[in-house]
Coordinates of C-alpha atoms in Angstrom, one line a residue:
Chain A
M1 CA 9.1 -21.1 15.5
F2 CA 11.7 -23.5 14.4
S3 CA 9.6 -26.6 14.3
R4 CA 10.0 -28.6 11.2
D5 CA 6.3 -29.1 10.7
R6 CA 5.6 -25.4 10.8
W7 CA 8.2 -24.7 8.2
L8 CA 6.8 -27.5 5.9
E9 CA 3.3 -26.0 6.2
I10 CA 4.7 -22.6 5.4
L11 CA 6.7 -23.8 2.5
D12 CA 3.7 -25.6 1.2
T13 CA 1.6 -22.5 1.4
I14 CA 4.3 -20.4 -0.3
S15 CA 4.8 -22.9 -3.1
K16 CA 1.0 -23.3 -3.8
N17 CA 0.3 -19.5 -3.9
K18 CA 2.9 -18.6 -6.5
L19 CA 1.4 -15.3 -7.6
R20 CA 1.2 -14.0 -4.0
T21 CA 4.8 -15.1 -3.4
I22 CA 6.0 -13.6 -6.5
L23 CA 4.3 -10.4 -6.0
A24 CA 5.5 -9.9 -2.5
G25 CA 9.1 -11.2 -3.3
S26 CA 9.5 -9.0 -6.4
T27 CA 8.5 -5.9 -4.5
V28 CA 11.2 -6.6 -1.9
A29 CA 13.8 -7.7 -4.4
L30 CA 13.2 -4.7 -6.6
G31 CA 13.3 -2.3 -3.6
I32 CA 16.6 -3.7 -2.5
L33 CA 17.9 -3.9 -6.1
I34 CA 17.1 -0.2 -6.8
F35 CA 18.5 0.8 -3.4
I36 CA 21.8 -1.0 -4.0
V37 CA 22.1 0.3 -7.5
L38 CA 21.4 3.9 -6.7
Y39 CA 23.5 3.9 -3.7
G40 CA 26.3 2.2 -5.5
L41 CA 26.1 4.7 -8.4
G42 CA 26.2 7.5 -5.9
N43 CA 29.3 6.1 -4.3
G44 CA 30.8 5.8 -7.8
L45 CA 30.2 9.4 -8.4
E46 CA 31.9 10.3 -5.1
N47 CA 34.8 8.0 -6.1
T48 CA 35.2 10.1 -9.3
F49 CA 35.2 13.3 -7.3
K50 CA 37.8 12.1 -5.0
S51 CA 40.1 10.8 -7.7
F52 CA 40.3 14.4 -9.1
F53 CA 42.6 15.3 -6.2
K54 CA 44.3 12.0 -6.0
D55 CA 47.5 12.9 -7.8
D56 CA 48.4 16.1 -5.9
Q57 CA 50.4 16.2 -2.8
L58 CA 48.1 17.3 0.0
N59 CA 50.8 19.6 1.5
T60 CA 51.3 21.5 -1.7
I61 CA 50.6 25.0 -2.6
W62 CA 50.6 26.5 -6.1
I63 CA 51.5 30.3 -6.3
N64 CA 50.2 31.7 -9.6
P65 CA 50.9 35.4 -10.8
G66 CA 48.0 37.4 -11.8
R67 CA 47.1 41.0 -12.5
T68 CA 46.7 43.7 -9.8
S69 CA 43.3 45.2 -9.4
K70 CA 44.4 48.1 -7.2
P71 CA 46.9 50.7 -7.8
Y72 CA 49.7 50.6 -5.2
A73 CA 53.0 52.3 -4.4
G74 CA 53.0 54.4 -7.5
Y75 CA 51.9 51.6 -9.8
E76 CA 48.7 51.6 -11.6
S77 CA 46.2 48.8 -11.4
N78 CA 46.0 45.9 -13.9
R79 CA 49.7 45.5 -13.7
R80 CA 50.9 42.1 -14.8
I81 CA 52.8 40.2 -12.1
E82 CA 55.6 37.9 -13.1
F83 CA 58.0 35.8 -11.0
D84 CA 61.6 35.6 -12.0
N85 CA 64.6 33.7 -11.0
D86 CA 65.4 36.1 -8.2
D87 CA 61.9 35.7 -6.7
Y88 CA 62.3 32.0 -6.9
A89 CA 65.7 32.0 -5.2
D90 CA 64.7 34.3 -2.5
I91 CA 61.5 32.4 -1.7
S92 CA 63.5 29.2 -1.6
E93 CA 66.0 30.6 0.7
K94 CA 63.7 32.6 3.0
F95 CA 61.2 29.8 3.6
N96 CA 63.7 27.1 3.5
F97 CA 62.7 26.0 7.1
F98 CA 59.1 25.2 5.9
I99 CA 60.0 23.8 2.4
D100 CA 60.1 20.2 1.5
G101 CA 60.3 20.8 -2.2
I102 CA 60.1 23.8 -4.5
T103 CA 59.9 24.3 -8.2
P104 CA 59.0 26.8 -10.9
R105 CA 56.7 25.7 -13.6
I106 CA 56.6 27.3 -17.0
T107 CA 53.8 25.8 -19.0
L108 CA 54.1 26.3 -22.8
T109 CA 51.0 25.9 -25.1
A110 CA 50.7 22.7 -26.8
R111 CA 53.0 22.3 -29.8
N112 CA 53.8 19.8 -32.4
I113 CA 56.4 17.2 -31.2
S114 CA 57.6 14.5 -33.5
Y115 CA 59.7 11.4 -33.5
K116 CA 60.6 9.9 -36.9
L117 CA 57.3 9.9 -38.8
K118 CA 55.1 10.1 -35.9
S119 CA 54.0 13.4 -34.4
N120 CA 51.3 14.9 -32.2
N121 CA 50.6 18.1 -30.2
F122 CA 51.8 18.0 -26.6
S123 CA 52.2 20.7 -23.8
V124 CA 55.7 21.2 -22.6
R125 CA 56.5 22.4 -19.0
G126 CA 59.8 23.7 -17.7
V127 CA 60.2 22.4 -14.2
G128 CA 62.8 21.8 -11.6
P129 CA 63.8 18.5 -10.0
D130 CA 61.3 18.9 -7.1
H131 CA 58.4 18.9 -9.4
Q132 CA 58.5 15.1 -9.3
K133 CA 57.7 15.3 -5.5
N134 CA 55.1 18.0 -5.8
E135 CA 53.1 16.2 -8.4
M136 CA 53.7 12.7 -7.2
T137 CA 55.1 11.8 -10.6
I138 CA 56.1 8.1 -10.8
M139 CA 59.0 7.2 -13.0
M140 CA 58.4 4.2 -15.2
Q141 CA 61.7 4.3 -17.1
G142 CA 64.9 6.3 -16.9
R143 CA 65.1 9.4 -14.5
F144 CA 63.5 12.8 -13.8
I145 CA 65.3 16.0 -14.3
N146 CA 68.0 16.7 -11.8
S147 CA 69.8 19.8 -10.6
I148 CA 72.8 19.3 -12.9
D149 CA 70.4 19.4 -15.9
I150 CA 69.1 22.6 -14.6
I151 CA 72.7 24.1 -14.2
N152 CA 73.7 22.9 -17.6
K153 CA 70.4 23.9 -19.4
E154 CA 70.4 20.5 -20.9
R155 CA 68.0 19.8 -23.8
Y156 CA 66.6 16.7 -22.0
V157 CA 63.0 15.9 -21.7
V158 CA 60.9 13.4 -19.5
I159 CA 57.8 12.3 -21.4
G160 CA 54.4 11.1 -20.1
R161 CA 53.3 7.5 -20.6
L162 CA 50.8 8.6 -23.3
V163 CA 53.4 10.7 -25.1
K164 CA 55.7 7.6 -25.2
Q165 CA 52.8 5.5 -26.5
D166 CA 52.0 8.0 -29.2
L167 CA 55.4 8.7 -30.5
F168 CA 57.3 5.4 -29.8
G169 CA 54.7 2.7 -29.5
E170 CA 56.7 -0.3 -28.2
E171 CA 60.1 1.2 -29.0
N172 CA 62.3 2.0 -26.0
P173 CA 62.4 5.8 -26.0
I174 CA 65.3 6.3 -23.5
G175 CA 68.3 8.1 -25.3
K176 CA 66.3 8.8 -28.4
F177 CA 65.8 12.3 -29.8
I178 CA 62.5 13.9 -30.3
N179 CA 61.9 17.1 -32.3
G180 CA 60.0 20.2 -31.1
G181 CA 60.1 23.9 -31.9
G182 CA 62.9 23.3 -34.4
R183 CA 65.2 21.7 -31.8
T184 CA 66.1 18.2 -30.9
W185 CA 65.5 16.9 -27.3
K186 CA 66.9 13.9 -25.7
V187 CA 64.4 11.6 -23.8
I188 CA 65.8 10.7 -20.4
G189 CA 62.6 9.3 -18.7
V190 CA 59.1 8.2 -18.9
F191 CA 56.6 8.9 -16.2
Q192 CA 53.1 8.0 -15.2
D193 CA 50.7 9.9 -13.0
D194 CA 47.6 8.9 -11.0
G195 CA 45.9 12.2 -12.0
G196 CA 44.5 10.8 -15.2
D197 CA 45.3 10.8 -18.9
N198 CA 45.8 14.5 -19.2
E199 CA 48.6 14.5 -16.8
E200 CA 50.4 11.8 -18.9
R201 CA 50.2 13.9 -22.0
Y202 CA 52.9 16.4 -20.6
I203 CA 56.5 16.7 -21.5
Y204 CA 58.8 18.0 -18.8
A205 CA 62.2 19.8 -19.6
P206 CA 64.5 21.7 -17.3
Y207 CA 63.1 25.2 -16.7
T208 CA 66.4 26.9 -17.3
T209 CA 66.5 25.3 -20.8
I210 CA 63.0 26.6 -21.5
Q211 CA 64.1 30.0 -20.4
S212 CA 67.1 30.0 -22.6
I213 CA 65.1 29.1 -25.7
Q214 CA 62.7 32.0 -24.8
R215 CA 65.4 34.4 -25.6
G216 CA 66.9 34.3 -22.1
S217 CA 63.9 35.2 -20.3
D218 CA 64.0 34.8 -16.5
N219 CA 60.3 34.3 -16.0
V220 CA 59.6 31.2 -13.9
G221 CA 55.8 30.9 -14.4
Q222 CA 54.2 29.4 -11.4
I223 CA 56.0 28.5 -8.2
I224 CA 54.9 25.2 -6.6
I225 CA 55.9 24.4 -3.0
T226 CA 55.6 21.3 -1.1
Y227 CA 55.8 22.2 2.6
K228 CA 56.9 19.9 5.4
S229 CA 53.9 17.9 6.6
E230 CA 55.3 18.2 10.2
I231 CA 54.2 21.9 10.4
G232 CA 50.6 20.6 10.5
F233 CA 47.4 22.3 9.4
D234 CA 47.8 25.5 11.5
G235 CA 51.4 25.7 10.4
A236 CA 50.4 25.4 6.8
L237 CA 47.9 28.2 7.0
E238 CA 50.4 30.4 8.7
F239 CA 52.9 29.5 6.1
E240 CA 50.5 30.3 3.3
K241 CA 49.7 33.7 4.9
K242 CA 53.3 34.5 5.4
I243 CA 54.4 33.7 2.0
K244 CA 51.5 35.7 0.5
S245 CA 52.5 38.8 2.4
Y246 CA 56.2 38.2 1.5
I247 CA 55.4 38.1 -2.2
K248 CA 53.0 40.9 -2.1
N249 CA 55.4 43.1 -0.4
R250 CA 58.2 42.1 -2.8
K251 CA 56.0 42.6 -5.8
K252 CA 54.5 45.9 -4.6
I253 CA 51.0 44.6 -4.5
D254 CA 48.4 46.2 -2.3
P255 CA 48.0 43.9 0.7
T256 CA 44.2 44.1 0.3
D257 CA 44.4 43.3 -3.5
P258 CA 42.8 39.9 -4.1
R259 CA 44.0 39.5 -7.6
G260 CA 47.7 40.2 -7.7
I261 CA 48.7 36.6 -7.0
F262 CA 46.7 33.5 -6.4
I263 CA 47.6 30.7 -4.0
R264 CA 45.8 27.5 -4.4
S265 CA 46.4 24.8 -1.8
A266 CA 45.4 21.1 -2.0
S267 CA 44.2 21.2 1.6
S268 CA 41.8 23.9 1.1
D269 CA 40.7 22.2 -2.2
L270 CA 40.3 19.0 -0.4
K271 CA 38.2 20.7 2.3
E272 CA 35.9 22.0 -0.4
S273 CA 35.8 18.7 -2.2
E274 CA 35.0 17.0 1.0
D275 CA 32.1 19.4 1.7
F276 CA 30.8 18.8 -1.9
S277 CA 31.1 15.0 -1.6
N278 CA 29.3 15.1 1.8
V279 CA 26.5 16.9 0.1
L280 CA 26.6 14.3 -2.6
K281 CA 26.5 11.6 0.0
M282 CA 23.5 13.1 1.6
I283 CA 21.7 13.2 -1.6
V284 CA 22.6 9.7 -2.3
S285 CA 21.5 8.5 1.2
F286 CA 18.2 10.5 0.8
V287 CA 17.4 8.9 -2.5
G288 CA 18.4 5.5 -1.2
F289 CA 16.2 6.1 2.0
G290 CA 13.3 7.1 -0.3
T291 CA 13.7 3.9 -2.4
L292 CA 13.7 1.9 0.8
L293 CA 10.6 3.7 2.0
A294 CA 8.9 3.0 -1.3
G295 CA 9.9 -0.7 -0.8
I296 CA 8.5 -0.8 2.7
I297 CA 5.2 0.8 1.6
G298 CA 5.0 -1.6 -1.3
I299 CA 5.5 -4.6 0.9
S300 CA 3.1 -3.2 3.5
N301 CA 0.4 -2.9 0.8
I302 CA 1.0 -6.3 -0.3
M303 CA 0.8 -7.8 3.1
V304 CA -2.5 -6.0 3.8
Y305 CA -3.8 -7.5 0.5
V306 CA -2.5 -11.0 1.3
V307 CA -4.1 -11.1 4.6
K308 CA -7.3 -9.7 3.2
E309 CA -7.3 -12.3 0.5
R310 CA -6.7 -15.0 3.2
T311 CA -9.4 -13.9 5.6
K312 CA -11.6 -16.8 4.6
E313 CA -8.8 -19.3 4.8
L314 CA -7.7 -18.0 8.2
G315 CA -11.4 -18.3 9.3
I316 CA -11.4 -22.0 8.2
R317 CA -8.2 -22.6 10.0
K318 CA -9.7 -21.2 13.1
A319 CA -12.9 -23.1 12.8
I320 CA -10.9 -26.3 12.7
G321 CA -8.6 -25.5 15.7
A322 CA -6.0 -22.9 14.9
T323 CA -5.2 -20.6 17.7
P324 CA -4.9 -16.8 17.0
K325 CA -1.3 -17.1 17.9
S326 CA -0.6 -19.8 15.4
I327 CA -2.3 -17.7 12.7
V328 CA -0.3 -14.7 13.4
W329 CA 3.0 -16.6 13.4
M330 CA 2.0 -18.4 10.2
V331 CA 1.5 -15.0 8.4
L332 CA 4.6 -13.4 10.0
Q333 CA 6.9 -16.4 9.3
E334 CA 5.7 -16.5 5.7
S335 CA 6.2 -12.9 5.1
I336 CA 9.6 -12.9 6.8
F337 CA 10.6 -15.9 4.9
I338 CA 9.7 -14.3 1.5
T339 CA 11.2 -11.0 2.3
T340 CA 14.4 -12.5 3.5
I341 CA 14.8 -14.7 0.5
S342 CA 13.8 -12.1 -2.0
G343 CA 15.8 -9.4 -0.2
Y344 CA 18.9 -11.3 -0.6
I345 CA 18.1 -12.1 -4.1
G346 CA 17.7 -8.3 -4.7
L347 CA 20.9 -7.6 -2.8
F348 CA 22.7 -10.2 -4.9
L349 CA 21.5 -8.9 -8.2
G350 CA 22.3 -5.4 -7.2
V351 CA 25.8 -6.2 -6.2
M352 CA 26.3 -8.2 -9.5
F353 CA 24.9 -5.3 -11.4
L354 CA 27.3 -2.8 -9.8
S355 CA 30.3 -5.0 -10.3
S356 CA 29.3 -5.6 -13.9
I357 CA 29.3 -1.9 -14.4
G358 CA 32.8 -1.6 -13.0
D359 CA 34.4 1.4 -14.6
A360 CA 32.4 1.3 -17.8
L361 CA 30.6 4.5 -16.9
Q362 CA 33.7 6.4 -16.1
E363 CA 34.0 8.2 -19.5
D364 CA 30.4 9.4 -19.9
F365 CA 29.0 9.6 -16.5
Y366 CA 32.0 10.1 -14.2
I367 CA 31.2 7.0 -12.2
I368 CA 34.1 5.0 -11.0
D369 CA 33.9 1.7 -9.2
P370 CA 30.4 1.9 -7.9
Y371 CA 30.0 -0.1 -4.8
V372 CA 27.9 -0.5 -1.7
D373 CA 29.5 -1.6 1.5
L374 CA 28.2 -4.7 3.0
Y375 CA 27.1 -3.1 6.2
T376 CA 24.7 -0.7 4.4
A377 CA 23.4 -3.5 2.1
L378 CA 22.6 -5.8 5.0
L379 CA 21.1 -3.1 7.1
A380 CA 18.8 -2.0 4.2
T381 CA 17.8 -5.6 3.7
L382 CA 17.2 -6.1 7.3
M383 CA 15.1 -2.9 7.6
L384 CA 12.9 -4.2 4.7
I385 CA 12.4 -7.6 6.5
V386 CA 11.6 -6.0 9.8
F387 CA 9.2 -3.5 8.3
G388 CA 7.7 -6.1 6.1
G389 CA 7.2 -8.2 9.2
I390 CA 5.5 -5.3 11.0
A391 CA 3.4 -4.7 8.0
G392 CA 2.3 -8.3 8.0
F393 CA 1.9 -8.4 11.8
V394 CA -0.7 -5.7 12.0
P395 CA -3.3 -7.2 9.5
A396 CA -2.5 -10.7 10.6
K397 CA -3.1 -9.8 14.2
K398 CA -6.5 -8.3 13.2
A399 CA -7.4 -11.3 11.1
S400 CA -6.5 -13.6 14.0
N401 CA -8.9 -11.8 16.3
I402 CA -12.0 -11.7 14.1
K403 CA -14.5 -14.5 14.9
P404 CA -14.3 -17.4 12.5
I405 CA -17.9 -17.0 11.6
E406 CA -17.3 -13.5 10.2
A407 CA -14.4 -14.7 8.3
L408 CA -16.3 -17.5 6.9
N409 CA -19.3 -15.2 6.0
D410 CA -17.0 -13.1 4.0
K411 CA -17.5 -14.7 0.7
Chain B
M1 CA -24.2 -33.9 25.6
I2 CA -25.5 -30.4 24.9
K3 CA -27.5 -28.5 27.6
I4 CA -28.7 -25.0 26.7
K5 CA -30.8 -22.9 29.2
N6 CA -32.4 -19.6 28.5
L7 CA -30.0 -18.6 25.7
H8 CA -30.1 -15.1 24.4
K9 CA -28.2 -13.5 21.6
S10 CA -28.6 -10.2 19.8
Y11 CA -26.6 -8.4 17.2
N12 CA -26.0 -4.6 16.9
I13 CA -26.8 -3.3 13.5
G14 CA -26.0 0.3 13.6
K15 CA -28.0 1.8 16.5
N16 CA -30.5 -1.0 16.5
S17 CA -30.1 -4.1 18.3
L18 CA -31.5 -7.2 16.7
H19 CA -32.6 -9.8 19.1
V20 CA -32.0 -13.1 17.3
L21 CA -32.3 -15.8 20.0
K22 CA -34.9 -15.1 22.7
G23 CA -34.4 -17.5 25.5
L24 CA -33.9 -21.0 24.1
D25 CA -33.8 -24.2 26.1
L26 CA -32.5 -27.3 24.3
E27 CA -31.1 -30.5 25.5
I28 CA -29.4 -33.0 23.1
K29 CA -28.3 -36.5 24.2
E30 CA -25.4 -38.4 23.0
G31 CA -26.0 -40.2 19.7
E32 CA -28.9 -38.0 18.5
L33 CA -29.2 -36.9 15.0
V34 CA -31.2 -33.6 15.3
A35 CA -32.4 -31.4 12.5
I36 CA -32.8 -27.8 13.3
M37 CA -35.3 -26.2 11.1
G38 CA -36.7 -22.7 10.5
S39 CA -37.1 -20.2 7.8
S40 CA -34.2 -17.7 7.2
G41 CA -33.8 -15.3 10.0
S42 CA -35.3 -17.7 12.5
G43 CA -31.9 -17.9 14.3
K44 CA -31.1 -21.5 13.3
S45 CA -27.6 -20.6 12.1
T46 CA -26.8 -18.4 15.0
L47 CA -27.8 -21.2 17.3
L48 CA -25.4 -23.6 15.5
N49 CA -22.6 -21.0 15.6
I50 CA -23.0 -20.6 19.3
I51 CA -23.1 -24.3 19.8
G52 CA -20.0 -24.5 17.6
M53 CA -18.2 -21.8 19.6
L54 CA -17.8 -19.8 16.5
D55 CA -19.9 -17.1 18.2
N56 CA -20.5 -16.0 21.8
H57 CA -23.9 -15.9 23.5
D58 CA -25.1 -13.0 25.6
K59 CA -27.2 -14.6 28.3
G60 CA -28.1 -18.0 29.6
S61 CA -25.9 -21.1 29.9
Y62 CA -24.5 -23.6 27.5
E63 CA -22.9 -26.8 28.6
L64 CA -21.0 -29.1 26.2
D65 CA -20.1 -32.6 27.4
G66 CA -20.2 -31.4 30.9
V67 CA -18.0 -28.3 30.3
I68 CA -19.6 -24.9 30.8
I69 CA -18.9 -22.8 27.7
K70 CA -18.7 -19.2 28.8
K71 CA -17.1 -16.2 27.0
M72 CA -13.6 -17.4 26.6
N73 CA -10.5 -16.2 24.8
E74 CA -9.9 -17.3 21.3
T75 CA -7.0 -19.5 22.2
K76 CA -9.1 -21.6 24.5
A77 CA -12.0 -21.5 22.0
A78 CA -9.8 -22.8 19.3
E79 CA -8.6 -25.7 21.6
Y80 CA -12.1 -26.6 22.4
R81 CA -13.4 -26.4 18.8
N82 CA -10.4 -28.6 17.8
K83 CA -11.1 -31.3 20.5
F84 CA -14.9 -31.2 20.8
L85 CA -16.5 -30.1 17.5
G86 CA -16.4 -30.9 13.8
F87 CA -17.8 -28.5 11.3
V88 CA -19.5 -29.1 7.9
F89 CA -20.5 -25.9 6.0
Q90 CA -22.9 -25.3 3.1
S91 CA -20.1 -23.9 1.0
F92 CA -17.6 -26.7 2.0
N93 CA -14.9 -24.3 3.1
L94 CA -12.1 -26.4 2.0
I95 CA -8.7 -24.6 1.5
N96 CA -8.5 -24.4 -2.2
Y97 CA -4.7 -24.7 -2.6
K98 CA -4.5 -27.9 -0.5
N99 CA -5.5 -31.3 -1.8
A100 CA -8.1 -33.4 -0.2
L101 CA -5.7 -35.3 2.0
D102 CA -3.9 -32.1 3.2
N103 CA -7.4 -30.5 4.0
V104 CA -8.3 -33.5 6.1
I105 CA -4.8 -33.5 7.8
L106 CA -5.2 -29.8 8.9
P107 CA -7.1 -30.4 12.2
L108 CA -4.6 -32.9 13.2
Y109 CA -1.7 -30.6 12.4
Y110 CA -3.3 -28.0 14.9
Q111 CA -3.5 -30.9 17.4
G112 CA 0.2 -31.2 17.2
I113 CA 0.1 -34.9 16.0
S114 CA 3.1 -36.2 14.3
R115 CA 3.3 -36.1 10.5
K116 CA 3.2 -39.8 9.9
V117 CA 0.3 -40.5 12.2
R118 CA -1.8 -37.7 10.9
E119 CA -1.4 -38.7 7.3
K120 CA -2.3 -42.3 8.1
K121 CA -5.3 -41.2 10.0
A122 CA -6.5 -38.7 7.5
L123 CA -6.2 -41.3 4.7
K124 CA -8.3 -43.6 6.8
Y125 CA -11.1 -41.1 7.2
L126 CA -10.9 -40.2 3.5
S127 CA -11.4 -43.8 2.5
D128 CA -14.3 -43.9 5.0
V129 CA -16.0 -41.4 2.9
G130 CA -15.0 -43.3 -0.3
L131 CA -12.5 -40.8 -1.5
K132 CA -9.3 -42.8 -1.1
N133 CA -8.5 -42.5 -4.8
W134 CA -9.1 -38.7 -4.8
S135 CA -6.7 -37.9 -2.0
H136 CA -4.3 -36.0 -4.1
H137 CA -6.9 -33.9 -6.0
L138 CA -7.4 -30.2 -5.3
P139 CA -10.9 -29.2 -4.3
N140 CA -11.7 -27.6 -7.6
E141 CA -11.1 -31.0 -9.2
L142 CA -13.9 -32.5 -7.1
S143 CA -17.6 -32.5 -7.6
G144 CA -19.9 -30.8 -4.9
G145 CA -20.7 -34.1 -3.3
Q146 CA -17.1 -35.1 -3.2
K147 CA -16.1 -31.8 -1.6
Q148 CA -18.7 -32.1 1.0
R149 CA -17.5 -35.6 1.7
V150 CA -13.9 -34.3 2.1
A151 CA -15.3 -31.6 4.4
I152 CA -17.0 -34.4 6.5
A153 CA -13.8 -36.4 6.6
R154 CA -12.1 -33.3 7.8
A155 CA -14.7 -32.7 10.5
M156 CA -14.5 -36.3 11.7
V157 CA -10.8 -36.8 11.7
S158 CA -10.3 -35.0 15.0
E159 CA -12.9 -37.4 16.5
P160 CA -15.1 -34.7 17.9
K161 CA -18.0 -35.2 20.4
V162 CA -20.4 -33.4 18.2
L163 CA -20.6 -32.8 14.4
L164 CA -22.2 -29.6 13.4
A165 CA -23.6 -29.3 9.8
D166 CA -24.9 -26.0 8.5
E167 CA -27.1 -26.7 5.5
P168 CA -24.7 -29.5 4.4
T169 CA -26.8 -30.3 1.3
G170 CA -27.7 -26.6 0.5
A171 CA -25.4 -26.4 -2.5
L172 CA -26.0 -30.1 -3.8
D173 CA -28.6 -31.7 -6.1
S174 CA -31.1 -34.1 -4.6
N175 CA -29.2 -37.2 -5.4
T176 CA -25.9 -36.0 -4.0
S177 CA -27.7 -34.7 -1.0
K178 CA -29.1 -38.1 -0.3
E179 CA -25.6 -39.6 -0.6
V180 CA -24.1 -37.1 1.8
M181 CA -27.1 -37.7 4.3
D182 CA -26.5 -41.4 4.0
L183 CA -22.9 -40.7 5.2
I184 CA -24.1 -38.5 8.1
Q185 CA -26.6 -41.4 9.0
K186 CA -23.8 -43.8 9.1
I187 CA -21.7 -41.7 11.3
N188 CA -24.7 -41.2 13.6
K189 CA -25.2 -44.9 13.7
A190 CA -21.6 -45.3 14.9
G191 CA -22.6 -43.2 17.9
K192 CA -21.8 -39.6 17.0
T193 CA -24.0 -36.8 18.1
I194 CA -24.9 -34.7 15.0
L195 CA -26.7 -31.4 14.5
V196 CA -27.9 -30.5 11.0
V197 CA -29.3 -27.1 10.2
T198 CA -31.6 -27.3 7.3
H199 CA -34.7 -25.7 5.8
E200 CA -35.5 -28.8 3.6
H201 CA -38.2 -31.0 4.7
D202 CA -36.7 -34.1 3.1
I203 CA -33.5 -33.7 4.9
S204 CA -35.1 -33.1 8.3
Q205 CA -37.0 -36.4 7.8
M206 CA -33.7 -38.3 7.7
C207 CA -32.9 -37.3 11.2
N208 CA -34.5 -38.6 14.4
R209 CA -35.5 -35.4 15.9
I210 CA -36.7 -32.1 14.6
V211 CA -36.3 -28.8 16.4
R212 CA -38.2 -26.0 14.7
L213 CA -37.3 -22.5 15.4
K214 CA -39.3 -19.3 14.7
D215 CA -38.3 -15.7 15.5
G216 CA -35.7 -16.9 18.0
V217 CA -37.8 -19.4 20.0
I218 CA -38.3 -23.1 19.7
V219 CA -41.8 -23.6 18.4
E220 CA -41.7 -27.4 18.0
D221 CA -39.4 -30.2 19.2
K222 CA -40.4 -33.7 18.2
K223 CA -38.8 -37.0 17.9
I224 CA -39.6 -38.7 14.6
K225 CA -39.1 -42.0 12.9
Q226 CA -36.0 -41.7 10.7
K227 CA -36.1 -42.1 7.0
K228 CA -33.3 -43.8 5.4
A229 CA -31.5 -41.5 3.0
L230 CA -30.9 -44.3 0.5

């Protein structure tokens, strides 16, 4: 199989039968190329999906007030639930054992914020110091809101990276004052967030300050809790259940009412998203497998055609002394050689294509960093080579066994 | 060189069996130039194919250079063909993507002879048929006569015991035919046993023995005085 003579003969045959070589080669190369590209794009889609959840702490729950849907304890249904400072304080205290970080979050609708001559609409959130932990906010400059700011109801703000970009450009914003809602606010920090651009368009202020400008309201909006990761998954579920019943009891909500409060947790979100991305992966794999199958059928067809076309030549070779074995090997080696080379060409082109896409499709098609792992790519190529070989073997075996006289009569 | 006794061959065509050779006896000595004649369907090509081990016989015995040729596997047959026999066909049967030299080299390739030696040898045989200057031309760049000469060089290069020619002039005009027959006569003069299947009277006259077949049996077998081709 590795004799130099044999390879020279095969290379000679390949180079002198260009159409055949190109036909077989391009089928394989195209098959692999399409497989790599589809599979890579599928992976890119999955990446995007995963990135949606990247910025949140996994051990975080969001408790949102809603409206009751059942009458309970003398209250009518459709009662609006609100959390106030007492709720917040009691929850903090009662569940202290589980809690790693807790913060209220009052989200105000987007409003005009300006600095000197520049202005834009941004959303403002009143939060506590732990919010940084809950949302995995990363400080680029200055500091986050601390507990002293909360107590003093300071008119301080921490602005997102894009807010800074819009209002300050290259200017250092720390210590500068921005205007919003007819008041001035001192910028004490700039943050970035992996959660994407939208997260970086927020402005954070102490929640007590926000309460005081809302005519002394003590509404705290949502409550966000990061629990200690040591409690584990089961502990987390139990914690979620406990806190739910505690709040329902406190707020006089029917225990069976599904709507009074909503608890969202990253771990249950993650579970769902993993299920979804598994389905996505299955679809991608299915499409990839289909492409590969089409490629295999393509190369099989071409091999059958090639052997058919060569029947006479094989007959001549047999008449002048080629053994059946040498005929089979010749056809096989040729097909394996062509499929290997063109398979790797397809592989190379596919990977090149994917890396040239990079993140260009992120905006319109939600595809981030499409890639194919080397293992899958090599396996796919190997499969095509093996099946190309089998596809070549069967007709070659047949051709090698026909009598030379029949092959020669086949004009 | 060739001993054939009571040779039978039939083909199955659908349900019917076509009895092509009906008990042939034929003995050919070394150095003979034999014309096998007969109208189409007389079984002359079948006989040549059996002698050439391109086809198997059903009954009877066939001995080639002291070796009994029985139904054998293809690998063995390929080896024998390569060692004992050279073929020349009516339609030349050159490999069209290989040049003249590479076509002549091919039998030596299958003998496992080293690259240098086989190239040298092939070139010698090619110049013996007068085509040294055409060695790097593809078959479709050659005339019919030239193609047949390449085919003869290819048949001779493995130094076979017997050269088998199936209508070697069938696709050639009369002048070219004579040139090709001249070449065959020269090879025969050098001592090679040659069988020529033909239906042309002129060609058969250039051999030194004529075997005439009709309906699968030999109806005539005579030695003649050979005519020079040129």
